[in-house]
Every structure is written in C-alpha cells, then in structure tokens.
C-alpha cells in the first residue's frame, strides 16, 4: 500500500510541526525497542538528542502497553517528530493495552501490513507474533486467515464481534503473503529473523521478498551481533533491546536496559 510522501499529523497538528531550535536531522529515523508502558527515556532522547541527530520520525517496535492513549503519552514530542508503530504480543493483553494503541489518535500511524514512506524511506511493517494455535513456522499453518480462525473459534470466543482480542496480535499467513508482494527499503517487525536464537526464517524470506537492505526487530529485549549473518540473510539485521533506541544506520542512540556486550547467544526469552 502506497502512502503520501508526507503523512498527516494527529488532528489539529500539521505534519512536521516544530518550534525554533527543534530541527530534525534530514531523513533521520529512530527505531525504538519495547517500551512496556514507559516513555520517559524516549521523550528525553527526542527533546535532548545528540547534536544534529534529532529524528524526523520514530518507530515503536511493539509492546507499547500505553497506560493512556498513545497521543497523550507522547504529547511532549508530537510537535517535534513523527511517531509510527507496529504492535507486539503484549499490546493485546488487555482491553486498555489494545485501545490505548489501536484506538488512539495515532492509530493511522500503524505500519502493520503495509509499506509507507516515512521521512523519505519506504518502511514495511509486520507487527505481532507467531502463535502455535494459528501458525508456528516452519510448521504448516493451522489457519491462513483471521476470518477462518474467527469462524472456527465460534461466537462465544469472539471479541467485539470478531477475532478474539489475544489473536489481534497474532501473525496470520495472509498478512505475510500480502506484505511480501510489495517493495520496501526497510522492514520493521516484532518477531526476529533467523539470526536470533528465537527467530524465524519466514522473516528472512519476507525481508528478501520486499528487497529491503535493513531490518529491525524488538520482542527479544536484546541486541545481538548479527553481522556475521548478514551475507547469509541478504540484508542487515538489527535487534533493538528493551527500551533501546537505534538509528536507521545502526548507531545506538540509547542502549537497551538489558543489553550486554555484543555476543551471538542469548538465553533470554521474553514470552
């Protein structure tokens, strides 16, 4: 899905609005690891960035879990940078987790299942996680579409008349198939590619199908060194740790709370 070159701002806010002295670096995009309801580090980083590095846009990589509608949580930075997101598995843990993200005034900035030009860069988004009840690659899928799963689940398990809430953060094969028919420069996902011990080859395949040069993921709460895997993958892969911030060129703006010196193994499983 194509998008206008310059996305609209939240209601009443012009795109790219700012004030004197708060100038974004041209084309600068930050990828932001799972925040799990805490935004102070992100607000501080945007308002007090490294010299010349204020981002034109930020992308939340899922597990947002905002305690209030997202536009309220990030009100301090909305005049200074565009905010985009994909969802994570915990963004459907409760009605509030869901509604404060998908029902927020920033809902139109959801990158899931589409390709959008953000600050001059074509970004593809795939939110959510693989769940065995639907699809756990490389095993065959149980249900190809959300509609098929909803019909199987029955009326008693529906949420607000449709797909059960938990599975609104489940990846369905139809979503990957549709996204893979498009072209992009960057892929953002909640799940990791196969370079991570808990990653998936289907993410690799999606990235290659899209033709991206770089891919960024959250979910695992770590930032492993994938550089040795880049030739095999065919693209640069980057993990962004818990509340970490990474620039589009791979520079670490803020290390994740659980980041360790670069290593190629991890025993941490965020669930």
PDB file of N, CA and C in Angstrom, residues 43-99:
ATOM      1  N   UNK A  43      11.069  10.230  25.392  1.00  0.00           N
ATOM      2  CA  UNK A  43      10.791  11.668  25.375  1.00  0.00           C
ATOM      3  C   UNK A  43      12.081  12.449  25.608  1.00  0.00           C
ATOM      4  N   UNK A  44      12.871  12.030  26.582  1.00  0.00           N
ATOM      5  CA  UNK A  44      14.131  12.720  26.855  1.00  0.00           C
ATOM      6  C   UNK A  44      15.066  12.664  25.652  1.00  0.00           C
ATOM      7  N   UNK A  45      15.129  11.510  24.990  1.00  0.00           N
ATOM      8  CA  UNK A  45      16.042  11.362  23.857  1.00  0.00           C
ATOM      9  C   UNK A  45      15.644  12.266  22.691  1.00  0.00           C
ATOM     10  N   UNK A  46      14.340  12.388  22.442  1.00  0.00           N
ATOM     11  CA  UNK A  46      13.884  13.235  21.339  1.00  0.00           C
ATOM     12  C   UNK A  46      14.079  14.714  21.657  1.00  0.00           C
ATOM     13  N   UNK A  47      13.787  15.103  22.885  1.00  0.00           N
ATOM     14  CA  UNK A  47      13.899  16.510  23.255  1.00  0.00           C
ATOM     15  C   UNK A  47      15.342  16.944  23.502  1.00  0.00           C
ATOM     16  N   UNK A  48      16.214  15.979  23.839  1.00  0.00           N
ATOM     17  CA  UNK A  48      17.623  16.295  24.080  1.00  0.00           C
ATOM     18  C   UNK A  48      18.496  15.296  23.321  1.00  0.00           C
ATOM     19  N   UNK A  49      18.460  15.348  21.999  1.00  0.00           N
ATOM     20  CA  UNK A  49      19.182  14.359  21.193  1.00  0.00           C
ATOM     21  C   UNK A  49      20.674  14.687  21.094  1.00  0.00           C
ATOM     22  N   UNK A  50      21.464  13.732  20.620  1.00  0.00           N
ATOM     23  CA  UNK A  50      22.846  14.060  20.290  1.00  0.00           C
ATOM     24  C   UNK A  50      22.868  15.199  19.268  1.00  0.00           C
ATOM     25  N   UNK A  51      23.891  16.027  19.273  1.00  0.00           N
ATOM     26  CA  UNK A  51      23.936  17.179  18.362  1.00  0.00           C
ATOM     27  C   UNK A  51      23.682  16.782  16.909  1.00  0.00           C
ATOM     28  N   UNK A  52      22.737  17.471  16.290  1.00  0.00           N
ATOM     29  CA  UNK A  52      22.427  17.245  14.884  1.00  0.00           C
ATOM     30  C   UNK A  52      21.719  15.953  14.580  1.00  0.00           C
ATOM     31  N   UNK A  53      21.201  15.275  15.580  1.00  0.00           N
ATOM     32  CA  UNK A  53      20.606  13.957  15.354  1.00  0.00           C
ATOM     33  C   UNK A  53      19.137  13.865  15.746  1.00  0.00           C
ATOM     34  N   UNK A  54      18.447  14.983  15.891  1.00  0.00           N
ATOM     35  CA  UNK A  54      17.022  14.895  16.210  1.00  0.00           C
ATOM     36  C   UNK A  54      16.300  14.134  15.103  1.00  0.00           C
ATOM     37  N   UNK A  55      15.495  13.131  15.463  1.00  0.00           N
ATOM     38  CA  UNK A  55      14.869  12.306  14.417  1.00  0.00           C
ATOM     39  C   UNK A  55      13.694  13.005  13.739  1.00  0.00           C
ATOM     40  N   UNK A  56      13.575  12.766  12.441  1.00  0.00           N
ATOM     41  CA  UNK A  56      12.388  13.208  11.727  1.00  0.00           C
ATOM     42  C   UNK A  56      11.204  12.311  12.054  1.00  0.00           C
ATOM     43  N   UNK A  57      11.502  11.065  12.432  1.00  0.00           N
ATOM     44  CA  UNK A  57      10.448  10.109  12.778  1.00  0.00           C
ATOM     45  C   UNK A  57      11.015   9.065  13.719  1.00  0.00           C
ATOM     46  N   UNK A  58      10.144   8.507  14.560  1.00  0.00           N
ATOM     47  CA  UNK A  58      10.492   7.357  15.379  1.00  0.00           C
ATOM     48  C   UNK A  58       9.498   6.244  15.083  1.00  0.00           C
ATOM     49  N   UNK A  59       9.967   5.006  15.220  1.00  0.00           N
ATOM     50  CA  UNK A  59       9.112   3.838  15.009  1.00  0.00           C
ATOM     51  C   UNK A  59       9.199   2.955  16.242  1.00  0.00           C
ATOM     52  N   UNK A  60       8.064   2.755  16.911  1.00  0.00           N
ATOM     53  CA  UNK A  60       7.989   1.862  18.061  1.00  0.00           C
ATOM     54  C   UNK A  60       7.848   0.432  17.547  1.00  0.00           C
ATOM     55  N   UNK A  61       8.686  -0.475  18.061  1.00  0.00           N
ATOM     56  CA  UNK A  61       8.747  -1.839  17.540  1.00  0.00           C
ATOM     57  C   UNK A  61       7.867  -2.822  18.295  1.00  0.00           C
ATOM     58  N   UNK A  62       6.812  -2.316  18.940  1.00  0.00           N
ATOM     59  CA  UNK A  62       5.832  -3.191  19.573  1.00  0.00           C
ATOM     60  C   UNK A  62       5.971  -3.275  21.078  1.00  0.00           C
ATOM     61  N   UNK A  63       4.992  -3.931  21.708  1.00  0.00           N
ATOM     62  CA  UNK A  63       4.864  -3.990  23.168  1.00  0.00           C
ATOM     63  C   UNK A  63       4.909  -2.585  23.755  1.00  0.00           C
ATOM     64  N   UNK A  64       3.989  -1.776  23.280  1.00  0.00           N
ATOM     65  CA  UNK A  64       3.892  -0.378  23.704  1.00  0.00           C
ATOM     66  C   UNK A  64       3.223  -0.299  25.076  1.00  0.00           C
ATOM     67  N   UNK A  65       2.074  -0.936  25.228  1.00  0.00           N
ATOM     68  CA  UNK A  65       1.345  -1.024  26.503  1.00  0.00           C
ATOM     69  C   UNK A  65       1.178   0.345  27.171  1.00  0.00           C
ATOM     70  N   UNK A  66       0.661   1.284  26.424  1.00  0.00           N
ATOM     71  CA  UNK A  66       0.450   2.633  26.952  1.00  0.00           C
ATOM     72  C   UNK A  66      -0.631   2.630  28.027  1.00  0.00           C
ATOM     73  N   UNK A  67      -0.381   3.334  29.127  1.00  0.00           N
ATOM     74  CA  UNK A  67      -1.364   3.439  30.212  1.00  0.00           C
ATOM     75  C   UNK A  67      -2.474   4.424  29.873  1.00  0.00           C
ATOM     76  N   UNK A  68      -2.213   5.276  28.896  1.00  0.00           N
ATOM     77  CA  UNK A  68      -3.187   6.236  28.374  1.00  0.00           C
ATOM     78  C   UNK A  68      -3.120   6.175  26.857  1.00  0.00           C
ATOM     79  N   UNK A  69      -4.065   6.785  26.150  1.00  0.00           N
ATOM     80  CA  UNK A  69      -3.935   6.832  24.696  1.00  0.00           C
ATOM     81  C   UNK A  69      -2.550   7.329  24.293  1.00  0.00           C
ATOM     82  N   UNK A  70      -1.996   6.728  23.258  1.00  0.00           N
ATOM     83  CA  UNK A  70      -0.607   6.973  22.896  1.00  0.00           C
ATOM     84  C   UNK A  70      -0.306   8.444  22.636  1.00  0.00           C
ATOM     85  N   UNK A  71      -1.262   9.164  22.069  1.00  0.00           N
ATOM     86  CA  UNK A  71      -1.008  10.582  21.798  1.00  0.00           C
ATOM     87  C   UNK A  71      -0.839  11.383  23.083  1.00  0.00           C
ATOM     88  N   UNK A  72      -1.415  10.921  24.180  1.00  0.00           N
ATOM     89  CA  UNK A  72      -1.216  11.593  25.464  1.00  0.00           C
ATOM     90  C   UNK A  72       0.138  11.231  26.063  1.00  0.00           C
ATOM     91  N   UNK A  73       0.517   9.970  25.959  1.00  0.00           N
ATOM     92  CA  UNK A  73       1.809   9.546  26.475  1.00  0.00           C
ATOM     93  C   UNK A  73       2.961  10.290  25.791  1.00  0.00           C
ATOM     94  N   UNK A  74       2.809  10.555  24.513  1.00  0.00           N
ATOM     95  CA  UNK A  74       3.900  11.147  23.735  1.00  0.00           C
ATOM     96  C   UNK A  74       3.613  12.588  23.314  1.00  0.00           C
ATOM     97  N   UNK A  75       2.693  13.234  24.015  1.00  0.00           N
ATOM     98  CA  UNK A  75       2.309  14.606  23.650  1.00  0.00           C
ATOM     99  C   UNK A  75       3.498  15.553  23.584  1.00  0.00           C
ATOM    100  N   UNK A  76       4.493  15.350  24.448  1.00  0.00           N
ATOM    101  CA  UNK A  76       5.635  16.277  24.507  1.00  0.00           C
ATOM    102  C   UNK A  76       6.480  16.252  23.243  1.00  0.00           C
ATOM    103  N   UNK A  77       6.468  15.135  22.509  1.00  0.00           N
ATOM    104  CA  UNK A  77       7.333  15.049  21.328  1.00  0.00           C
ATOM    105  C   UNK A  77       6.573  15.120  20.007  1.00  0.00           C
ATOM    106  N   UNK A  78       5.247  15.055  20.045  1.00  0.00           N
ATOM    107  CA  UNK A  78       4.487  15.064  18.797  1.00  0.00           C
ATOM    108  C   UNK A  78       4.727  16.314  17.949  1.00  0.00           C
ATOM    109  N   UNK A  79       4.981  17.498  18.541  1.00  0.00           N
ATOM    110  CA  UNK A  79       5.279  18.647  17.685  1.00  0.00           C
ATOM    111  C   UNK A  79       6.650  18.573  17.016  1.00  0.00           C
ATOM    112  N   UNK A  80       7.495  17.608  17.434  1.00  0.00           N
ATOM    113  CA  UNK A  80       8.883  17.629  17.011  1.00  0.00           C
ATOM    114  C   UNK A  80       9.312  16.436  16.169  1.00  0.00           C
ATOM    115  N   UNK A  81       8.519  15.393  16.139  1.00  0.00           N
ATOM    116  CA  UNK A  81       8.880  14.217  15.344  1.00  0.00           C
ATOM    117  C   UNK A  81       7.619  13.436  15.026  1.00  0.00           C
ATOM    118  N   UNK A  82       7.619  12.711  13.912  1.00  0.00           N
ATOM    119  CA  UNK A  82       6.511  11.822  13.594  1.00  0.00           C
ATOM    120  C   UNK A  82       6.643  10.541  14.418  1.00  0.00           C
ATOM    121  N   UNK A  83       5.538  10.023  14.874  1.00  0.00           N
ATOM    122  CA  UNK A  83       5.523   8.783  15.654  1.00  0.00           C
ATOM    123  C   UNK A  83       4.782   7.713  14.857  1.00  0.00           C
ATOM    124  N   UNK A  84       5.476   6.599  14.597  1.00  0.00           N
ATOM    125  CA  UNK A  84       4.904   5.450  13.906  1.00  0.00           C
ATOM    126  C   UNK A  84       5.083   4.228  14.803  1.00  0.00           C
ATOM    127  N   UNK A  85       4.368   3.149  14.506  1.00  0.00           N
ATOM    128  CA  UNK A  85       4.490   1.968  15.362  1.00  0.00           C
ATOM    129  C   UNK A  85       4.059   0.706  14.645  1.00  0.00           C
ATOM    130  N   UNK A  86       4.512  -0.410  15.187  1.00  0.00           N
ATOM    131  CA  UNK A  86       3.884  -1.713  14.974  1.00  0.00           C
ATOM    132  C   UNK A  86       3.526  -2.241  16.358  1.00  0.00           C
ATOM    133  N   UNK A  87       2.642  -3.200  16.428  1.00  0.00           N
ATOM    134  CA  UNK A  87       2.235  -3.738  17.719  1.00  0.00           C
ATOM    135  C   UNK A  87       3.042  -4.986  18.062  1.00  0.00           C
ATOM    136  N   UNK A  88       3.045  -5.310  19.363  1.00  0.00           N
ATOM    137  CA  UNK A  88       3.665  -6.536  19.838  1.00  0.00           C
ATOM    138  C   UNK A  88       2.645  -7.445  20.478  1.00  0.00           C
ATOM    139  N   UNK A  89       3.089  -8.591  20.952  1.00  0.00           N
ATOM    140  CA  UNK A  89       2.161  -9.561  21.545  1.00  0.00           C
ATOM    141  C   UNK A  89       1.473  -9.018  22.787  1.00  0.00           C
ATOM    142  N   UNK A  90       2.150  -8.172  23.563  1.00  0.00           N
ATOM    143  CA  UNK A  90       1.546  -7.674  24.801  1.00  0.00           C
ATOM    144  C   UNK A  90       0.569  -6.524  24.568  1.00  0.00           C
ATOM    145  N   UNK A  91       0.477  -6.040  23.358  1.00  0.00           N
ATOM    146  CA  UNK A  91      -0.456  -4.944  23.075  1.00  0.00           C
ATOM    147  C   UNK A  91      -1.892  -5.416  22.941  1.00  0.00           C
ATOM    148  N   UNK A  92      -2.113  -6.712  23.129  1.00  0.00           N
ATOM    149  CA  UNK A  92      -3.486  -7.231  23.212  1.00  0.00           C
ATOM    150  C   UNK A  92      -3.706  -7.983  24.521  1.00  0.00           C
ATOM    151  N   UNK A  93      -2.884  -7.727  25.531  1.00  0.00           N
ATOM    152  CA  UNK A  93      -3.053  -8.400  26.817  1.00  0.00           C
ATOM    153  C   UNK A  93      -4.345  -7.988  27.519  1.00  0.00           C
ATOM    154  N   UNK A  94      -4.738  -6.741  27.347  1.00  0.00           N
ATOM    155  CA  UNK A  94      -5.945  -6.235  27.998  1.00  0.00           C
ATOM    156  C   UNK A  94      -6.674  -5.304  27.043  1.00  0.00           C
ATOM    157  N   UNK A  95      -7.932  -4.988  27.373  1.00  0.00           N
ATOM    158  CA  UNK A  95      -8.676  -4.031  26.564  1.00  0.00           C
ATOM    159  C   UNK A  95      -7.944  -2.689  26.523  1.00  0.00           C
ATOM    160  N   UNK A  96      -7.391  -2.278  27.662  1.00  0.00           N
ATOM    161  CA  UNK A  96      -6.698  -0.985  27.722  1.00  0.00           C
ATOM    162  C   UNK A  96      -5.442  -1.000  26.855  1.00  0.00           C
ATOM    163  N   UNK A  97      -4.654  -2.076  26.931  1.00  0.00           N
ATOM    164  CA  UNK A  97      -3.454  -2.171  26.092  1.00  0.00           C
ATOM    165  C   UNK A  97      -3.827  -2.018  24.618  1.00  0.00           C
ATOM    166  N   UNK A  98      -4.878  -2.691  24.224  1.00  0.00           N
ATOM    167  CA  UNK A  98      -5.337  -2.622  22.837  1.00  0.00           C
ATOM    168  C   UNK A  98      -5.840  -1.229  22.481  1.00  0.00           C
ATOM    169  N   UNK A  99      -6.754  -0.713  23.275  1.00  0.00           N
ATOM    170  CA  UNK A  99      -7.437   0.523  22.906  1.00  0.00           C
ATOM    171  C   UNK A  99      -6.530   1.743  22.966  1.00  0.00           C
TER     172      UNK A  99
END
